Amino acid sequence: MAYASEDIIEALKKGRGAKGLSQRALSARTGVPQSHISKIESGNADIRLSSLIELARALDLEVRLVPRKALPAVDSVVRSITPAVPATERYRSAVKELQRSLDAVDKLRLSFPDLNALNKIQENLRTIGNFKTIDNYLDSIKRVTQPLSALQKIADNQRRIDEAVRMPAQRLKEIEEAANRAQALRNLLVHAAPSSEPRRAYRLDDDDDDDHHQEVGDD
Amino acid sequence: MAYASEDIIEALKKGRGAKGLSQRALSARTGVPQSHISKIESGNADIRLSSLIELARALDLEVRLVPRKALPAVDSVVRSITPAVPATERYRSAVKELQRSLDAVDKLRLSFPDLNALNKIQENLRTIGNFKTIDNYLDSIKRVTQPLSALQKIADNQRRIDEAVRMPAQRLKEIEEAANRAQALRNLLVHAAPSSEPRRAYRLDDDDDDDHHQEVGDD
DNA sequence: CTGGCCGATCTATTTTAGCATATCAGGGCC
DNA sequence: GGCCCTGATATGCTAAAATAGATCGGCCAG
C-alpha cells in the first residue's frame, strides 16, 4: 500500500484508540471482521471507500476531500479539536474501565429493559468520559463497574440454566448506589473542571448533540 | 454504493470540473482508464482508498479524516478557499482555451526544448488562470493559442514526413509575440484585480508553491 | 497457573475493483 | 455531413477486498 494511504489508516487507528475501542469492539459496531480490521490497520489491505467511511463514522470521523491549499488551516482546526489523549497507563486503564461499564450497561439492558438506574449510569459515565482527569478516579469508576459486572454474571447464570432472569433486591440496591456514585463523580468532575479545560471537546459517545451550535470556525 | 460515498465522489467530480479537465485528461494524468473514471463518477464503482488518493491529488485535493465535531469549521475553511467557479459558458470556454494553450505548450516543448518563449507563455498563462475574470479575455487568450496551434501543425507535418523539425523564422516571431501578449494580459489582470479578489486563491497548476506560507488559519 | 482479551495470521470462498480495449450516442464546430 | 470531443457502456480477464471463522502467541489480572 502506498505511503499515501498510511496517514489515513494511521488516523483511523488513532481514532479507535482515542475512543478506547479494541478491534473486536469496532468490529461489533461496524460488522467488519476483526481480522480484516487488523489487516487494514497493518497496511495489508487497500480498503474501499465505502468501508473507510463506515469505519470512520463509527469513530465519529468523516472523510473529506480538502484542497491542498487549505491543508494547513484544516489540519490546525482538527488539531485544536482533537485533544491530546494523555498517554499515561492510568488514563488508558480508566478509559477501559469506563468502556467496561458502558458495555455492561448495554448487556444488562437486554435483561432489564425497565431498569432506569442503567440509563442514569450510562448518561453520567458518558459525561465523565469527556474529562482528561478521569485517571484520578479509576477506583471510583471501578466501584461503578463492579455491581454491574456482578449482576451480569447472575443474569448470565440464570440464562444459562434457562431460569427466568430476576433481579435480587440486594443487587438492585447496589445498582442504584452505583448510579448515585456515578452521578456524584460526574458532579465532582464538572465542578472541578478548570475554565481552560475545553468542555465537550472530546466525547466517548456519539449521541445526538446539537451540531448546529458551532464551537469553532464560526463565520 | 452507499449514499455515504456520494459526497466524496461528487467532490472529486467537481474538483475535476474546477480544473477544467475532461475524464480523458484526468486519465492521462493518472493512468486510470477513462471508462473507469466514468464508472467511479457515476457511482458504479466502490473505489479503493489508494485510487481515491491518487485521483484526488491529481486535482490538488487531499483525503482527510475529520472529527465530526470539526466538520462545520473545516467545511467553512474549505468553502472560503474554493472559489465558486463562474458557471457561465464564456468562462468555461476561457478555461478550455487556456488549457488548449497549455497543452500546446507541453507538446511543442518536445520538439523545441530550448524555446524560452514557451516557458514565458506557460508561466503567464498559469497566472492568468487564477482570475475569475478571464471570461472577459477569451479573444486575447485565443490569440495566444493560435500561433501555438499553427506551429504544432507544422511540427506534426514535419514529423509525419520524417523531416527534421525546424522552426521557421516567421513562426518564431509569432510565438514571441504571443508570449508578449500573454505577459501583457497577465499584467492587465494583476493590476486590474480588486483588492477583495482572493489572489492565488485558485490555480490551474500545481507546481511547488511555498506551502509553508500559511494563507489561512494561522495560529 | 488459569482464563480472558488483545492483535495478528491463516484458510476458503465470493464479489468486485482495476485494467485493457472497443464502441456507442450526443453535442459542438466547420 | 463529417470530424472531434465528451461521458457512458460493454466484454473479458486478473487480482484483491471482504467475509466467515478458526487459531496463534503475548499480556494481564485474579
mmCIF file with all atom_site columns, N, CA and C in Angstrom, chain A residues 4-5 8 12 46-50 53 57 60-73 75-77 81-82 209 211 214 216 219, chain B residues 4-5 8 12 46-50 53 57 60-73 75-77 81-82 209 211 214 216 219:
data_model
loop_
_atom_site.group_PDB
_atom_site.id
_atom_site.type_symbol
_atom_site.label_atom_id
_atom_site.label_alt_id
_atom_site.label_comp_id
_atom_site.label_asym_id
_atom_site.label_entity_id
_atom_site.label_seq_id
_atom_site.pdbx_PDB_ins_code
_atom_site.Cartn_x
_atom_site.Cartn_y
_atom_site.Cartn_z
_atom_site.occupancy
_atom_site.B_iso_or_equiv
_atom_site.pdbx_formal_charge
_atom_site.auth_seq_id
_atom_site.auth_comp_id
_atom_site.auth_asym_id
_atom_site.auth_atom_id
_atom_site.pdbx_PDB_model_num
ATOM 1   N N  . ALA A 1 4   ? 0.896   6.927  0.868  1.00 0.00 ? 4   ALA A N  1
ATOM 2   C CA . ALA A 1 4   ? -0.138  7.949  0.887  1.00 0.00 ? 4   ALA A CA 1
ATOM 3   C C  . ALA A 1 4   ? -1.324  7.535  1.760  1.00 0.00 ? 4   ALA A C  1
ATOM 4   N N  . SER A 1 5   ? -1.713  6.286  1.668  1.00 0.00 ? 5   SER A N  1
ATOM 5   C CA . SER A 1 5   ? -2.841  5.819  2.452  1.00 0.00 ? 5   SER A CA 1
ATOM 6   C C  . SER A 1 5   ? -2.493  5.702  3.927  1.00 0.00 ? 5   SER A C  1
ATOM 7   N N  . ILE A 1 8   ? -4.035  8.137  6.438  1.00 0.00 ? 8   ILE A N  1
ATOM 8   C CA . ILE A 1 8   ? -5.454  7.921  6.697  1.00 0.00 ? 8   ILE A CA 1
ATOM 9   C C  . ILE A 1 8   ? -5.640  6.729  7.620  1.00 0.00 ? 8   ILE A C  1
ATOM 10  N N  . LEU A 1 12  ? -7.177  6.561  11.368 1.00 0.00 ? 12  LEU A N  1
ATOM 11  C CA . LEU A 1 12  ? -8.264  5.644  11.712 1.00 0.00 ? 12  LEU A CA 1
ATOM 12  C C  . LEU A 1 12  ? -7.908  4.880  12.984 1.00 0.00 ? 12  LEU A C  1
ATOM 13  N N  . ASP A 1 46  ? -5.954  -2.637 0.874  1.00 0.00 ? 46  ASP A N  1
ATOM 14  C CA . ASP A 1 46  ? -6.277  -1.358 0.236  1.00 0.00 ? 46  ASP A CA 1
ATOM 15  C C  . ASP A 1 46  ? -7.783  -1.183 0.303  1.00 0.00 ? 46  ASP A C  1
ATOM 16  N N  . ILE A 1 47  ? -8.209  -0.668 1.415  1.00 0.00 ? 47  ILE A N  1
ATOM 17  C CA . ILE A 1 47  ? -9.623  -0.603 1.783  1.00 0.00 ? 47  ILE A CA 1
ATOM 18  C C  . ILE A 1 47  ? -10.443 0.164  0.747  1.00 0.00 ? 47  ILE A C  1
ATOM 19  N N  . ARG A 1 48  ? -11.692 -0.191 0.629  1.00 0.00 ? 48  ARG A N  1
ATOM 20  C CA . ARG A 1 48  ? -12.589 0.522  -0.273 1.00 0.00 ? 48  ARG A CA 1
ATOM 21  C C  . ARG A 1 48  ? -13.156 1.742  0.417  1.00 0.00 ? 48  ARG A C  1
ATOM 22  N N  . LEU A 1 49  ? -13.567 2.702  -0.402 1.00 0.00 ? 49  LEU A N  1
ATOM 23  C CA . LEU A 1 49  ? -14.069 3.973  0.139  1.00 0.00 ? 49  LEU A CA 1
ATOM 24  C C  . LEU A 1 49  ? -15.274 3.752  1.058  1.00 0.00 ? 49  LEU A C  1
ATOM 25  N N  . SER A 1 50  ? -16.182 2.897  0.653  1.00 0.00 ? 50  SER A N  1
ATOM 26  C CA . SER A 1 50  ? -17.386 2.678  1.464  1.00 0.00 ? 50  SER A CA 1
ATOM 27  C C  . SER A 1 50  ? -17.014 2.091  2.832  1.00 0.00 ? 50  SER A C  1
ATOM 28  N N  . ILE A 1 53  ? -15.426 4.881  5.001  1.00 0.00 ? 53  ILE A N  1
ATOM 29  C CA . ILE A 1 53  ? -16.447 5.778  5.546  1.00 0.00 ? 53  ILE A CA 1
ATOM 30  C C  . ILE A 1 53  ? -17.173 5.117  6.710  1.00 0.00 ? 53  ILE A C  1
ATOM 31  N N  . ARG A 1 57  ? -16.988 6.605  10.444 1.00 0.00 ? 57  ARG A N  1
ATOM 32  C CA . ARG A 1 57  ? -18.187 7.120  11.110 1.00 0.00 ? 57  ARG A CA 1
ATOM 33  C C  . ARG A 1 57  ? -18.414 6.462  12.456 1.00 0.00 ? 57  ARG A C  1
ATOM 34  N N  . ASP A 1 60  ? -16.730 8.528  14.845 1.00 0.00 ? 60  ASP A N  1
ATOM 35  C CA . ASP A 1 60  ? -17.080 9.954  14.794 1.00 0.00 ? 60  ASP A CA 1
ATOM 36  C C  . ASP A 1 60  ? -16.139 10.759 13.921 1.00 0.00 ? 60  ASP A C  1
ATOM 37  N N  . LEU A 1 61  ? -15.720 10.133 12.847 1.00 0.00 ? 61  LEU A N  1
ATOM 38  C CA . LEU A 1 61  ? -14.879 10.825 11.872 1.00 0.00 ? 61  LEU A CA 1
ATOM 39  C C  . LEU A 1 61  ? -15.605 10.825 10.529 1.00 0.00 ? 61  LEU A C  1
ATOM 40  N N  . GLU A 1 62  ? -15.269 11.823 9.714  1.00 0.00 ? 62  GLU A N  1
ATOM 41  C CA . GLU A 1 62  ? -15.838 11.875 8.366  1.00 0.00 ? 62  GLU A CA 1
ATOM 42  C C  . GLU A 1 62  ? -14.707 12.012 7.360  1.00 0.00 ? 62  GLU A C  1
ATOM 43  N N  . VAL A 1 63  ? -14.899 11.410 6.202  1.00 0.00 ? 63  VAL A N  1
ATOM 44  C CA . VAL A 1 63  ? -13.920 11.533 5.121  1.00 0.00 ? 63  VAL A CA 1
ATOM 45  C C  . VAL A 1 63  ? -14.197 12.833 4.363  1.00 0.00 ? 63  VAL A C  1
ATOM 46  N N  . ARG A 1 64  ? -13.138 13.554 4.110  1.00 0.00 ? 64  ARG A N  1
ATOM 47  C CA . ARG A 1 64  ? -13.310 14.798 3.386  1.00 0.00 ? 64  ARG A CA 1
ATOM 48  C C  . ARG A 1 64  ? -12.211 14.966 2.342  1.00 0.00 ? 64  ARG A C  1
ATOM 49  N N  . LEU A 1 65  ? -12.540 15.552 1.193  1.00 0.00 ? 65  LEU A N  1
ATOM 50  C CA . LEU A 1 65  ? -11.528 15.959 0.231  1.00 0.00 ? 65  LEU A CA 1
ATOM 51  C C  . LEU A 1 65  ? -11.231 17.424 0.488  1.00 0.00 ? 65  LEU A C  1
ATOM 52  N N  . VAL A 1 66  ? -9.977  17.702 0.777  1.00 0.00 ? 66  VAL A N  1
ATOM 53  C CA . VAL A 1 66  ? -9.593  19.057 1.161  1.00 0.00 ? 66  VAL A CA 1
ATOM 54  C C  . VAL A 1 66  ? -8.638  19.627 0.122  1.00 0.00 ? 66  VAL A C  1
ATOM 55  N N  . PRO A 1 67  ? -8.896  20.814 -0.386 1.00 0.00 ? 67  PRO A N  1
ATOM 56  C CA . PRO A 1 67  ? -7.933  21.438 -1.307 1.00 0.00 ? 67  PRO A CA 1
ATOM 57  C C  . PRO A 1 67  ? -6.575  21.548 -0.644 1.00 0.00 ? 67  PRO A C  1
ATOM 58  N N  . ARG A 1 68  ? -5.559  21.243 -1.418 1.00 0.00 ? 68  ARG A N  1
ATOM 59  C CA . ARG A 1 68  ? -4.218  21.245 -0.832 1.00 0.00 ? 68  ARG A CA 1
ATOM 60  C C  . ARG A 1 68  ? -3.900  22.566 -0.149 1.00 0.00 ? 68  ARG A C  1
ATOM 61  N N  . LYS A 1 69  ? -4.387  23.631 -0.752 1.00 0.00 ? 69  LYS A N  1
ATOM 62  C CA . LYS A 1 69  ? -4.111  24.954 -0.191 1.00 0.00 ? 69  LYS A CA 1
ATOM 63  C C  . LYS A 1 69  ? -4.732  25.144 1.193  1.00 0.00 ? 69  LYS A C  1
ATOM 64  N N  . ALA A 1 70  ? -5.806  24.397 1.442  1.00 0.00 ? 70  ALA A N  1
ATOM 65  C CA . ALA A 1 70  ? -6.499  24.558 2.719  1.00 0.00 ? 70  ALA A CA 1
ATOM 66  C C  . ALA A 1 70  ? -5.942  23.639 3.801  1.00 0.00 ? 70  ALA A C  1
ATOM 67  N N  . LEU A 1 71  ? -4.980  22.792 3.445  1.00 0.00 ? 71  LEU A N  1
ATOM 68  C CA . LEU A 1 71  ? -4.491  21.797 4.401  1.00 0.00 ? 71  LEU A CA 1
ATOM 69  C C  . LEU A 1 71  ? -3.974  22.403 5.701  1.00 0.00 ? 71  LEU A C  1
ATOM 70  N N  . PRO A 1 72  ? -3.124  23.421 5.646  1.00 0.00 ? 72  PRO A N  1
ATOM 71  C CA . PRO A 1 72  ? -2.632  23.964 6.921  1.00 0.00 ? 72  PRO A CA 1
ATOM 72  C C  . PRO A 1 72  ? -3.768  24.413 7.835  1.00 0.00 ? 72  PRO A C  1
ATOM 73  N N  . ALA A 1 73  ? -4.736  25.081 7.263  1.00 0.00 ? 73  ALA A N  1
ATOM 74  C CA . ALA A 1 73  ? -5.851  25.578 8.083  1.00 0.00 ? 73  ALA A CA 1
ATOM 75  C C  . ALA A 1 73  ? -6.699  24.426 8.598  1.00 0.00 ? 73  ALA A C  1
ATOM 76  N N  . ASP A 1 75  ? -5.837  21.270 9.010  1.00 0.00 ? 75  ASP A N  1
ATOM 77  C CA . ASP A 1 75  ? -5.112  20.472 10.000 1.00 0.00 ? 75  ASP A CA 1
ATOM 78  C C  . ASP A 1 75  ? -5.066  21.201 11.337 1.00 0.00 ? 75  ASP A C  1
ATOM 79  N N  . SER A 1 76  ? -4.986  22.511 11.277 1.00 0.00 ? 76  SER A N  1
ATOM 80  C CA . SER A 1 76  ? -4.973  23.289 12.516 1.00 0.00 ? 76  SER A CA 1
ATOM 81  C C  . SER A 1 76  ? -6.306  23.161 13.253 1.00 0.00 ? 76  SER A C  1
ATOM 82  N N  . VAL A 1 77  ? -7.382  23.252 12.507 1.00 0.00 ? 77  VAL A N  1
ATOM 83  C CA . VAL A 1 77  ? -8.717  23.102 13.107 1.00 0.00 ? 77  VAL A CA 1
ATOM 84  C C  . VAL A 1 77  ? -8.848  21.725 13.740 1.00 0.00 ? 77  VAL A C  1
ATOM 85  N N  . ILE A 1 81  ? -9.286  20.556 17.867 1.00 0.00 ? 81  ILE A N  1
ATOM 86  C CA . ILE A 1 81  ? -10.491 19.887 18.352 1.00 0.00 ? 81  ILE A CA 1
ATOM 87  C C  . ILE A 1 81  ? -10.198 18.491 18.872 1.00 0.00 ? 81  ILE A C  1
ATOM 88  N N  . THR A 1 82  ? -9.050  17.962 18.494 1.00 0.00 ? 82  THR A N  1
ATOM 89  C CA . THR A 1 82  ? -8.687  16.621 18.933 1.00 0.00 ? 82  THR A CA 1
ATOM 90  C C  . THR A 1 82  ? -7.747  16.730 20.119 1.00 0.00 ? 82  THR A C  1
ATOM 91  N N  . ASP A 1 209 ? -25.864 15.288 19.876 1.00 0.00 ? 209 ASP A N  1
ATOM 92  C CA . ASP A 1 209 ? -25.655 16.651 20.358 1.00 0.00 ? 209 ASP A CA 1
ATOM 93  C C  . ASP A 1 209 ? -26.190 17.631 19.320 1.00 0.00 ? 209 ASP A C  1
ATOM 94  N N  . ASP A 1 211 ? -25.599 19.803 16.807 1.00 0.00 ? 211 ASP A N  1
ATOM 95  C CA . ASP A 1 211 ? -24.483 20.146 15.930 1.00 0.00 ? 211 ASP A CA 1
ATOM 96  C C  . ASP A 1 211 ? -24.618 21.522 15.300 1.00 0.00 ? 211 ASP A C  1
ATOM 97  N N  . GLN A 1 214 ? -22.029 25.724 16.498 1.00 0.00 ? 214 GLN A N  1
ATOM 98  C CA . GLN A 1 214 ? -20.657 25.571 16.028 1.00 0.00 ? 214 GLN A CA 1
ATOM 99  C C  . GLN A 1 214 ? -19.684 26.055 17.083 1.00 0.00 ? 214 GLN A C  1
ATOM 100 N N  . VAL A 1 216 ? -16.238 25.972 16.827 1.00 0.00 ? 216 VAL A N  1
ATOM 101 C CA . VAL A 1 216 ? -15.049 26.650 16.305 1.00 0.00 ? 216 VAL A CA 1
ATOM 102 C C  . VAL A 1 216 ? -15.330 27.038 14.862 1.00 0.00 ? 216 VAL A C  1
ATOM 103 N N  . ASP A 1 219 ? -18.257 31.682 11.095 1.00 0.00 ? 219 ASP A N  1
ATOM 104 C CA . ASP A 1 219 ? -18.064 32.803 10.166 1.00 0.00 ? 219 ASP A CA 1
ATOM 105 C C  . ASP A 1 219 ? -19.161 33.822 10.344 1.00 0.00 ? 219 ASP A C  1
ATOM 106 N N  . ALA B 1 4   ? -23.343 7.341  1.274  1.00 0.00 ? 4   ALA B N  1
ATOM 107 C CA . ALA B 1 4   ? -22.282 7.996  2.032  1.00 0.00 ? 4   ALA B CA 1
ATOM 108 C C  . ALA B 1 4   ? -21.104 8.377  1.147  1.00 0.00 ? 4   ALA B C  1
ATOM 109 N N  . SER B 1 5   ? -20.762 7.509  0.209  1.00 0.00 ? 5   SER B N  1
ATOM 110 C CA . SER B 1 5   ? -19.624 7.792  -0.660 1.00 0.00 ? 5   SER B CA 1
ATOM 111 C C  . SER B 1 5   ? -19.951 8.882  -1.664 1.00 0.00 ? 5   SER B C  1
ATOM 112 N N  . ILE B 1 8   ? -18.200 12.282 -1.430 1.00 0.00 ? 8   ILE B N  1
ATOM 113 C CA . ILE B 1 8   ? -16.789 12.278 -1.801 1.00 0.00 ? 8   ILE B CA 1
ATOM 114 C C  . ILE B 1 8   ? -16.648 12.217 -3.312 1.00 0.00 ? 8   ILE B C  1
ATOM 115 N N  . LEU B 1 12  ? -15.031 14.911 -5.885 1.00 0.00 ? 12  LEU B N  1
ATOM 116 C CA . LEU B 1 12  ? -13.988 14.547 -6.852 1.00 0.00 ? 12  LEU B CA 1
ATOM 117 C C  . LEU B 1 12  ? -14.371 15.065 -8.240 1.00 0.00 ? 12  LEU B C  1
ATOM 118 N N  . ASP B 1 46  ? -16.962 1.087  -6.287 1.00 0.00 ? 46  ASP B N  1
ATOM 119 C CA . ASP B 1 46  ? -16.595 1.416  -4.907 1.00 0.00 ? 46  ASP B CA 1
ATOM 120 C C  . ASP B 1 46  ? -15.072 1.498  -4.851 1.00 0.00 ? 46  ASP B C  1
ATOM 121 N N  . ILE B 1 47  ? -14.584 2.644  -5.180 1.00 0.00 ? 47  ILE B N  1
ATOM 122 C CA . ILE B 1 47  ? -13.159 2.896  -5.403 1.00 0.00 ? 47  ILE B CA 1
ATOM 123 C C  . ILE B 1 47  ? -12.327 2.558  -4.167 1.00 0.00 ? 47  ILE B C  1
ATOM 124 N N  . ARG B 1 48  ? -11.093 2.134  -4.402 1.00 0.00 ? 48  ARG B N  1
ATOM 125 C CA . ARG B 1 48  ? -10.197 1.857  -3.289 1.00 0.00 ? 48  ARG B CA 1
ATOM 126 C C  . ARG B 1 48  ? -9.549  3.135  -2.800 1.00 0.00 ? 48  ARG B C  1
ATOM 127 N N  . LEU B 1 49  ? -9.111  3.116  -1.552 1.00 0.00 ? 49  LEU B N  1
ATOM 128 C CA . LEU B 1 49  ? -8.529  4.314  -0.942 1.00 0.00 ? 49  LEU B CA 1
ATOM 129 C C  . LEU B 1 49  ? -7.317  4.808  -1.717 1.00 0.00 ? 49  LEU B C  1
ATOM 130 N N  . SER B 1 50  ? -6.455  3.900  -2.150 1.00 0.00 ? 50  SER B N  1
ATOM 131 C CA . SER B 1 50  ? -5.246  4.331  -2.857 1.00 0.00 ? 50  SER B CA 1
ATOM 132 C C  . SER B 1 50  ? -5.615  5.018  -4.169 1.00 0.00 ? 50  SER B C  1
ATOM 133 N N  . ILE B 1 53  ? -7.007  8.547  -3.391 1.00 0.00 ? 53  ILE B N  1
ATOM 134 C CA . ILE B 1 53  ? -5.928  9.480  -3.084 1.00 0.00 ? 53  ILE B CA 1
ATOM 135 C C  . ILE B 1 53  ? -5.215  9.918  -4.358 1.00 0.00 ? 53  ILE B C  1
ATOM 136 N N  . ARG B 1 57  ? -5.250  13.730 -5.618 1.00 0.00 ? 57  ARG B N  1
ATOM 137 C CA . ARG B 1 57  ? -4.011  14.515 -5.697 1.00 0.00 ? 57  ARG B CA 1
ATOM 138 C C  . ARG B 1 57  ? -3.794  15.110 -7.067 1.00 0.00 ? 57  ARG B C  1
ATOM 139 N N  . ASP B 1 60  ? -5.287  18.348 -6.931 1.00 0.00 ? 60  ASP B N  1
ATOM 140 C CA . ASP B 1 60  ? -4.852  19.203 -5.825 1.00 0.00 ? 60  ASP B CA 1
ATOM 141 C C  . ASP B 1 60  ? -5.751  19.085 -4.611 1.00 0.00 ? 60  ASP B C  1
ATOM 142 N N  . LEU B 1 61  ? -6.252  17.889 -4.387 1.00 0.00 ? 61  LEU B N  1
ATOM 143 C CA . LEU B 1 61  ? -7.059  17.625 -3.210 1.00 0.00 ? 61  LEU B CA 1
ATOM 144 C C  . LEU B 1 61  ? -6.377  16.556 -2.377 1.00 0.00 ? 61  LEU B C  1
ATOM 145 N N  . GLU B 1 62  ? -6.640  16.573 -1.079 1.00 0.00 ? 62  GLU B N  1
ATOM 146 C CA . GLU B 1 62  ? -6.113  15.550 -0.199 1.00 0.00 ? 62  GLU B CA 1
ATOM 147 C C  . GLU B 1 62  ? -7.253  14.927 0.589  1.00 0.00 ? 62  GLU B C  1
ATOM 148 N N  . VAL B 1 63  ? -7.125  13.642 0.875  1.00 0.00 ? 63  VAL B N  1
ATOM 149 C CA . VAL B 1 63  ? -8.123  12.950 1.684  1.00 0.00 ? 63  VAL B CA 1
ATOM 150 C C  . VAL B 1 63  ? -7.783  13.173 3.151  1.00 0.00 ? 63  VAL B C  1
ATOM 151 N N  . ARG B 1 64  ? -8.806  13.502 3.907  1.00 0.00 ? 64  ARG B N  1
ATOM 152 C CA . ARG B 1 64  ? -8.581  13.718 5.320  1.00 0.00 ? 64  ARG B CA 1
ATOM 153 C C  . ARG B 1 64  ? -9.708  13.105 6.136  1.00 0.00 ? 64  ARG B C  1
ATOM 154 N N  . LEU B 1 65  ? -9.367  12.565 7.323  1.00 0.00 ? 65  LEU B N  1
ATOM 155 C CA . LEU B 1 65  ? -10.393 12.159 8.278  1.00 0.00 ? 65  LEU B CA 1
ATOM 156 C C  . LEU B 1 65  ? -10.589 13.302 9.254  1.00 0.00 ? 65  LEU B C  1
ATOM 157 N N  . VAL B 1 66  ? -11.811 13.778 9.306  1.00 0.00 ? 66  VAL B N  1
ATOM 158 C CA . VAL B 1 66  ? -12.109 14.957 10.116 1.00 0.00 ? 66  VAL B CA 1
ATOM 159 C C  . VAL B 1 66  ? -13.068 14.567 11.230 1.00 0.00 ? 66  VAL B C  1
ATOM 160 N N  . PRO B 1 67  ? -12.749 14.914 12.470 1.00 0.00 ? 67  PRO B N  1
ATOM 161 C CA . PRO B 1 67  ? -13.694 14.655 13.561 1.00 0.00 ? 67  PRO B CA 1
ATOM 162 C C  . PRO B 1 67  ? -15.030 15.307 13.250 1.00 0.00 ? 67  PRO B C  1
ATOM 163 N N  . ARG B 1 68  ? -16.099 14.571 13.539 1.00 0.00 ? 68  ARG B N  1
ATOM 164 C CA . ARG B 1 68  ? -17.414 15.114 13.207 1.00 0.00 ? 68  ARG B CA 1
ATOM 165 C C  . ARG B 1 68  ? -17.625 16.493 13.813 1.00 0.00 ? 68  ARG B C  1
ATOM 166 N N  . LYS B 1 69  ? -17.086 16.680 15.006 1.00 0.00 ? 69  LYS B N  1
ATOM 167 C CA . LYS B 1 69  ? -17.256 17.970 15.676 1.00 0.00 ? 69  LYS B CA 1
ATOM 168 C C  . LYS B 1 69  ? -16.585 19.109 14.923 1.00 0.00 ? 69  LYS B C  1
ATOM 169 N N  . ALA B 1 70  ? -15.557 18.775 14.154 1.00 0.00 ? 70  ALA B N  1
ATOM 170 C CA . ALA B 1 70  ? -14.824 19.816 13.434 1.00 0.00 ? 70  ALA B CA 1
ATOM 171 C C  . ALA B 1 70  ? -15.404 20.101 12.064 1.00 0.00 ? 70  ALA B C  1
ATOM 172 N N  . LEU B 1 71  ? -16.419 19.348 11.666 1.00 0.00 ? 71  LEU B N  1
ATOM 173 C CA . LEU B 1 71  ? -16.946 19.494 10.306 1.00 0.00 ? 71  LEU B CA 1
ATOM 174 C C  . LEU B 1 71  ? -17.392 20.915 9.969  1.00 0.00 ? 71  LEU B C  1
ATOM 175 N N  . PRO B 1 72  ? -18.165 21.573 10.812 1.00 0.00 ? 72  PRO B N  1
ATOM 176 C CA . PRO B 1 72  ? -18.599 22.929 10.436 1.00 0.00 ? 72  PRO B CA 1
ATOM 177 C C  . PRO B 1 72  ? -17.407 23.846 10.178 1.00 0.00 ? 72  PRO B C  1
ATOM 178 N N  . ALA B 1 73  ? -16.409 23.759 11.032 1.00 0.00 ? 73  ALA B N  1
ATOM 179 C CA . ALA B 1 73  ? -15.239 24.630 10.860 1.00 0.00 ? 73  ALA B CA 1
ATOM 180 C C  . ALA B 1 73  ? -14.452 24.250 9.614  1.00 0.00 ? 73  ALA B C  1
ATOM 181 N N  . ASP B 1 75  ? -15.488 22.619 6.932  1.00 0.00 ? 75  ASP B N  1
ATOM 182 C CA . ASP B 1 75  ? -16.242 22.925 5.717  1.00 0.00 ? 75  ASP B CA 1
ATOM 183 C C  . ASP B 1 75  ? -16.208 24.422 5.426  1.00 0.00 ? 75  ASP B C  1
ATOM 184 N N  . SER B 1 76  ? -16.203 25.203 6.486  1.00 0.00 ? 76  SER B N  1
ATOM 185 C CA . SER B 1 76  ? -16.129 26.652 6.302  1.00 0.00 ? 76  SER B CA 1
ATOM 186 C C  . SER B 1 76  ? -14.788 27.060 5.698  1.00 0.00 ? 76  SER B C  1
ATOM 187 N N  . VAL B 1 77  ? -13.729 26.467 6.203  1.00 0.00 ? 77  VAL B N  1
ATOM 188 C CA . VAL B 1 77  ? -12.396 26.762 5.664  1.00 0.00 ? 77  VAL B CA 1
ATOM 189 C C  . VAL B 1 77  ? -12.328 26.368 4.196  1.00 0.00 ? 77  VAL B C  1
ATOM 190 N N  . ILE B 1 81  ? -11.849 28.769 0.649  1.00 0.00 ? 81  ILE B N  1
ATOM 191 C CA . ILE B 1 81  ? -10.685 28.648 -0.209 1.00 0.00 ? 81  ILE B CA 1
ATOM 192 C C  . ILE B 1 81  ? -11.040 28.179 -1.602 1.00 0.00 ? 81  ILE B C  1
ATOM 193 N N  . THR B 1 82  ? -12.238 27.639 -1.743 1.00 0.00 ? 82  THR B N  1
ATOM 194 C CA . THR B 1 82  ? -12.655 27.138 -3.042 1.00 0.00 ? 82  THR B CA 1
ATOM 195 C C  . THR B 1 82  ? -13.569 28.152 -3.705 1.00 0.00 ? 82  THR B C  1
ATOM 196 N N  . ASP B 1 209 ? 4.541   25.699 -5.052 1.00 0.00 ? 209 ASP B N  1
ATOM 197 C CA . ASP B 1 209 ? 4.434   26.935 -4.298 1.00 0.00 ? 209 ASP B CA 1
ATOM 198 C C  . ASP B 1 209 ? 5.000   26.708 -2.908 1.00 0.00 ? 209 ASP B C  1
ATOM 199 N N  . ASP B 1 211 ? 4.430   26.139 0.361  1.00 0.00 ? 211 ASP B N  1
ATOM 200 C CA . ASP B 1 211 ? 3.309   25.744 1.210  1.00 0.00 ? 211 ASP B CA 1
ATOM 201 C C  . ASP B 1 211 ? 3.522   26.066 2.672  1.00 0.00 ? 211 ASP B C  1
ATOM 202 N N  . GLN B 1 214 ? 1.420   29.905 5.319  1.00 0.00 ? 214 GLN B N  1
ATOM 203 C CA . GLN B 1 214 ? 0.015   29.586 5.535  1.00 0.00 ? 214 GLN B CA 1
ATOM 204 C C  . GLN B 1 214 ? -0.830  30.801 5.249  1.00 0.00 ? 214 GLN B C  1
ATOM 205 N N  . VAL B 1 216 ? -4.245  30.879 5.383  1.00 0.00 ? 216 VAL B N  1
ATOM 206 C CA . VAL B 1 216 ? -5.425  30.993 6.258  1.00 0.00 ? 216 VAL B CA 1
ATOM 207 C C  . VAL B 1 216 ? -5.181  30.113 7.466  1.00 0.00 ? 216 VAL B C  1
ATOM 208 N N  . ASP B 1 219 ? -2.196  29.994 13.416 1.00 0.00 ? 219 ASP B N  1
ATOM 209 C CA . ASP B 1 219 ? -2.381  30.004 14.877 1.00 0.00 ? 219 ASP B CA 1
ATOM 210 C C  . ASP B 1 219 ? -1.215  30.705 15.525 1.00 0.00 ? 219 ASP B C  1
#
